[in-house]
Short mmCIF file of C-alpha atoms in Angstrom, two decimals:
data_model
loop_
_atom_site.label_atom_id
_atom_site.label_comp_id
_atom_site.label_asym_id
_atom_site.label_seq_id
_atom_site.Cartn_x
_atom_site.Cartn_y
_atom_site.Cartn_z
CA MET A 570 106.37 3.81 -37.63
CA ALA A 571 106.59 6.54 -35.25
CA THR A 572 109.12 8.94 -35.82
CA VAL A 573 112.48 9.60 -33.65
CA PRO A 574 113.83 12.63 -34.73
CA ILE A 575 117.51 11.48 -33.47
CA PHE A 576 117.31 8.81 -36.07
CA GLU A 577 116.42 10.94 -38.67
CA ALA A 578 118.90 13.33 -37.90
CA MET A 579 121.71 10.92 -38.03
CA ARG A 580 119.54 9.11 -41.76
CA PHE A 581 119.88 12.55 -43.08
CA GLU A 582 123.80 13.62 -41.95
CA VAL A 583 124.29 10.02 -43.74
CA ALA A 584 122.26 10.86 -46.90
CA ARG A 585 124.77 14.30 -47.39
CA LYS A 586 127.42 12.12 -47.79
CA HIS A 587 125.35 9.06 -49.27
CA PRO A 588 122.46 10.26 -51.03
CA PRO A 589 119.35 8.01 -51.42
CA SER A 590 119.52 5.88 -54.38
CA TRP A 591 117.96 7.26 -57.66
CA HIS A 592 114.70 5.25 -57.23
CA LEU A 593 114.26 5.97 -53.43
CA ARG A 594 114.32 9.56 -54.66
CA TRP A 595 112.10 9.57 -57.64
CA LEU A 596 109.43 7.89 -55.35
CA MET A 597 109.73 9.77 -52.70
CA ARG A 598 110.17 13.54 -54.79
CA TRP A 599 107.55 12.29 -57.82
CA ILE A 600 104.95 9.69 -56.46
CA LEU A 601 104.23 9.64 -52.52
CA ALA A 602 104.24 13.28 -52.86
CA GLU A 603 101.52 13.21 -54.63
CA ARG A 604 98.39 10.80 -54.10
CA GLY A 605 97.06 11.00 -57.57
CA ASN A 606 100.51 9.58 -58.67
CA THR A 607 100.53 6.62 -55.74
CA ARG A 608 97.00 5.34 -56.75
CA PHE A 609 98.47 5.17 -60.39
CA ILE A 610 101.33 3.34 -59.05
CA VAL A 611 99.93 1.00 -56.60
CA GLY A 612 96.74 0.09 -59.71
CA LEU A 613 99.95 -0.71 -61.93
CA GLY A 614 101.72 -2.99 -59.53
CA ALA A 615 98.44 -4.75 -58.35
CA LEU A 616 97.47 -5.52 -61.94
CA PRO A 617 99.31 -8.69 -62.81
CA PHE A 618 97.15 -10.18 -59.87
CA SER A 619 94.16 -8.95 -61.15
CA LEU A 620 94.59 -10.46 -64.76
CA LEU A 621 96.48 -13.60 -63.47
CA PRO A 622 95.08 -14.55 -60.36
CA TRP A 623 97.04 -18.50 -60.59
CA ILE A 624 100.46 -16.09 -59.93
CA ALA A 625 100.14 -15.56 -55.82
CA LYS A 626 98.55 -18.07 -53.16
CA ARG A 627 95.06 -16.10 -52.06
CA VAL A 628 93.75 -16.51 -48.85
CA SER A 629 91.12 -19.71 -48.76
CA VAL A 630 87.59 -18.05 -47.49
CA SER A 631 85.24 -20.43 -46.40
CA GLY A 632 81.51 -20.03 -48.78
CA LYS A 633 79.41 -19.52 -45.40
CA LEU A 634 81.98 -16.61 -44.20
CA ARG A 635 81.87 -15.66 -47.56
CA SER A 636 77.97 -15.25 -47.84
CA VAL A 637 77.88 -13.64 -44.28
CA ILE A 638 80.83 -10.97 -45.88
CA ALA A 639 79.11 -10.46 -48.92
CA GLU A 640 75.34 -9.60 -47.04
CA ILE A 641 77.39 -7.09 -44.85
CA SER A 642 78.85 -5.23 -47.63
CA CYS A 643 75.05 -5.05 -49.51
CA ASN A 644 74.22 -3.48 -46.77
CA ARG A 645 77.01 -1.34 -45.56
CA PRO A 646 78.24 -1.27 -48.99
CA LYS A 647 79.92 2.41 -48.50
CA PHE A 648 81.51 1.44 -44.69
CA THR A 649 82.69 -2.05 -45.87
CA SER A 650 86.09 -1.50 -46.78
CA ASN A 651 88.68 -4.43 -48.62
CA ILE A 652 86.22 -7.29 -48.63
CA TYR A 653 87.48 -8.97 -51.94
CA SER A 654 90.75 -7.66 -52.07
CA PRO A 655 92.35 -10.60 -50.29
CA THR A 656 96.12 -11.02 -49.01
CA LEU A 657 98.41 -12.66 -51.70
CA PHE A 658 101.45 -14.51 -50.80
CA LEU A 659 104.48 -14.98 -53.27
CA GLY A 660 106.31 -17.71 -51.24
CA LYS A 661 105.92 -16.76 -47.37
CA THR A 662 105.97 -13.12 -47.90
CA GLU A 663 102.75 -11.57 -47.59
CA PHE A 664 101.27 -8.97 -49.71
CA PRO A 665 98.05 -6.66 -49.44
CA LEU A 666 96.31 -5.64 -52.53
CA PRO A 667 95.25 -1.78 -52.65
CA ALA A 668 91.90 -1.24 -52.64
CA SER A 669 89.58 -0.87 -56.02
CA SER A 670 88.69 2.17 -57.47
CA LEU A 671 84.98 1.30 -56.57
CA THR A 672 85.68 0.78 -52.91
CA ARG A 673 87.86 4.25 -52.67
CA ASN A 674 84.88 5.96 -55.05
CA ARG A 675 81.93 4.64 -52.56
CA ALA A 676 83.97 6.18 -49.84
CA TYR A 677 85.15 9.56 -50.80
CA ASP A 678 81.49 9.53 -52.32
CA TYR A 679 80.18 9.79 -48.54
CA ILE A 680 82.32 11.92 -47.33
CA ARG A 681 81.56 14.60 -50.56
CA ASN A 682 77.97 14.08 -50.78
CA GLN A 683 76.20 12.07 -47.63
CA GLN A 684 77.04 13.48 -44.43
CA ASN A 685 74.83 13.42 -42.69
CA VAL A 686 75.20 16.24 -39.24
CA VAL A 687 72.14 15.68 -36.57
CA GLN A 688 73.90 18.41 -34.15
CA PRO A 689 76.56 19.61 -35.30
CA GLU A 690 77.38 21.61 -32.41
CA HIS A 691 80.83 21.06 -32.73
CA GLY A 692 81.34 22.61 -35.97
CA THR A 693 83.63 21.23 -38.59
CA ILE A 694 86.87 19.78 -38.76
CA GLY A 695 89.41 18.92 -40.87
CA TYR A 696 90.61 15.21 -42.13
CA PHE A 697 93.87 14.23 -43.17
CA LEU A 698 93.65 11.65 -45.53
CA ASP A 699 96.93 9.36 -44.99
CA CYS A 700 98.81 7.78 -48.31
CA LEU A 701 98.49 4.09 -46.80
CA THR A 702 95.14 3.77 -45.68
CA ASP A 703 93.86 5.29 -48.86
CA VAL A 704 95.67 2.83 -50.77
CA HIS A 705 94.49 -0.01 -48.97
CA TYR A 706 91.67 0.63 -46.02
CA PRO A 707 89.79 4.15 -47.78
CA GLY A 708 86.70 2.94 -46.50
CA ALA A 709 88.01 2.87 -43.09
CA PHE A 710 87.95 6.94 -43.78
CA ALA A 711 84.01 7.11 -44.49
CA GLY A 712 83.80 5.29 -41.24
CA THR A 713 85.40 7.83 -39.32
CA VAL A 714 83.85 10.28 -40.70
CA ARG A 715 80.23 8.90 -39.93
CA LEU A 716 81.63 8.74 -36.33
CA LEU A 717 82.20 12.41 -36.32
CA ASN A 718 79.52 12.98 -37.92
CA SER A 719 77.50 10.98 -34.97
CA LEU A 720 79.53 12.79 -32.76
CA GLY A 721 78.50 16.31 -33.35
CA PHE A 722 81.34 17.67 -36.49
CA ARG A 723 80.56 18.75 -39.86
CA VAL A 724 83.89 17.05 -41.69
CA GLU A 725 86.12 18.25 -44.24
CA ALA A 726 88.53 16.45 -46.00
CA GLU A 727 91.16 16.89 -49.16
CA LEU A 728 90.86 14.28 -50.81
CA ASP A 729 93.79 14.38 -52.59
CA SER A 730 96.36 15.50 -49.73
CA PRO A 731 100.26 14.27 -50.01
CA CYS A 732 102.05 12.24 -48.24
CA CYS A 733 102.97 13.84 -45.03
CA GLY A 734 106.64 12.95 -45.10
CA ALA A 735 107.25 10.57 -42.55
CA SER A 736 108.21 8.19 -45.69
CA ALA A 737 110.88 10.57 -46.50
CA LEU A 738 112.51 11.23 -43.08
CA ASN A 739 112.43 7.71 -42.81
CA THR A 740 114.13 7.29 -46.30
CA GLY A 741 116.18 10.21 -45.29
CA ASP A 742 115.61 12.62 -48.06
CA GLU A 743 116.03 16.08 -46.69
CA ARG A 744 114.49 17.44 -49.93
CA ALA A 745 111.18 15.06 -50.63
CA PHE A 746 110.66 16.15 -46.71
CA GLU A 747 110.55 19.77 -47.17
CA LYS A 748 108.73 19.64 -50.41
CA MET A 749 105.85 17.33 -48.74
CA ALA A 750 105.56 19.52 -45.87
CA ARG A 751 105.50 22.03 -47.79
CA SER A 752 102.69 21.25 -50.19
CA TYR A 753 100.38 20.47 -46.74
CA ALA A 754 101.17 23.80 -46.04
CA LYS A 755 100.01 25.24 -48.80
CA LEU A 756 96.56 22.62 -48.86
CA PHE A 757 95.61 23.17 -45.50
CA ALA A 758 96.85 27.13 -45.12
CA ASN A 759 93.90 29.26 -43.70
CA ALA A 760 91.51 26.89 -43.87
CA ALA A 761 87.83 27.15 -42.63
CA TYR A 762 88.62 25.44 -39.57
CA GLU A 763 90.70 25.03 -36.40
CA ARG A 764 91.49 21.82 -36.23
CA VAL A 765 92.86 18.67 -38.48
CA LEU A 766 91.88 14.91 -37.61
CA PHE A 767 94.56 12.21 -37.68
CA THR A 768 93.50 8.87 -37.57
CA ASN A 769 97.47 7.57 -38.31
CA PRO A 770 100.06 8.45 -35.17
CA THR A 771 102.85 8.55 -37.42
CA CYS A 772 101.09 11.25 -39.61
CA TYR A 773 99.79 13.22 -36.86
CA LYS A 774 103.76 13.10 -34.79
CA THR A 775 105.31 14.10 -38.37
CA VAL A 776 102.80 17.26 -38.86
CA LYS A 777 103.28 18.47 -35.13
CA GLU A 778 106.49 17.74 -34.08
CA ARG A 779 108.88 17.87 -37.29
CA TYR A 780 106.88 20.31 -39.37
CA PRO A 781 107.96 23.20 -37.49
CA GLU A 782 112.10 22.19 -38.62
CA VAL A 783 111.29 23.68 -42.48
CA LEU A 784 108.25 26.12 -41.86
CA ASP A 785 108.35 29.26 -40.99
CA ASP A 786 106.01 30.68 -37.96
CA GLU A 787 104.45 32.69 -40.87
CA GLU A 788 103.21 29.00 -42.77
CA LEU A 789 102.57 27.11 -39.17
CA SER A 790 100.45 30.00 -37.98
CA SER A 791 98.76 29.93 -40.91
CA LEU A 792 97.70 26.10 -40.52
CA PRO A 793 94.72 24.24 -38.55
CA GLU A 794 95.59 22.50 -35.08
CA PRO A 795 96.80 19.04 -35.19
CA VAL A 796 94.64 16.39 -33.53
CA LEU A 797 94.85 12.18 -33.09
CA ASP A 798 91.73 10.79 -33.36
CA VAL A 799 91.82 9.01 -29.71
CA GLU A 800 92.78 12.16 -27.91
CA LEU A 801 89.34 13.91 -29.40
CA TYR A 802 87.57 10.33 -28.76
CA ALA A 803 88.80 11.00 -25.36
CA GLN A 804 87.56 13.59 -24.84
CA LEU A 805 83.54 13.08 -25.94
CA PRO A 806 80.44 10.86 -25.21
CA ALA A 807 80.21 7.93 -26.08
CA PRO A 808 78.71 7.80 -29.87
CA PRO A 809 75.49 6.58 -30.68
CA LEU A 810 77.21 3.93 -32.61
CA HIS A 811 77.37 0.50 -32.17
CA PRO A 812 79.64 -0.34 -35.71
CA ALA A 813 81.02 -3.98 -36.39
CA TRP A 814 84.48 -4.04 -37.39
CA ASN A 815 83.37 -4.36 -40.98
CA GLU A 816 81.70 -0.63 -40.89
CA LEU A 817 85.04 1.07 -40.12
CA ASN A 818 87.75 -1.04 -41.49
#
């Protein structure tokens, strides 16, 4: 959901008179503000479905399709995301399960240790890893880094980035938003690169358009310039890749 300043200003105004419930404040200020806490909580939430899969109806996949997916997973394990984490249904409501820690570790291992930059003519670019993709599709991070490598970028990613603050904006929690913004500023201040890439447009708009409301000029001047992925790719030649959907999602 893109940020809309006038709506968020109204939410803040309402929240001053009618504060968010305690559980929303707890979620914004202590769970989403810390990536490790977020992963722990979503892991607990998925645990009942892992231990007792019969409590939810799983999406059926044909045997032939599953064998094809398994073959792809073996050939490209670091770029395959949530192959064996199916969507669950409780009644008519759809719930995608979080990705496994194995999937996340594979993606992050590539980012940390296995980047292959043939021609790093564009230098180093930062990469903001948003919380929604981290929870459900961390393989997309590795796919994006692979793409950037092929375009001539070395990628530096903060694997434990905080939530950008868009969730706090949507709930009207000013204190949580400021906490998340300052955590981001502390993490990326005086980085060794001039630009940081965003593949989540809501996070991009939040950092670019809303952080100036809570960070001072000195803090802002120490941060790398936020760049949206599609805007960056539009300025570059086509990559020498022909990825399949499973390699980048």
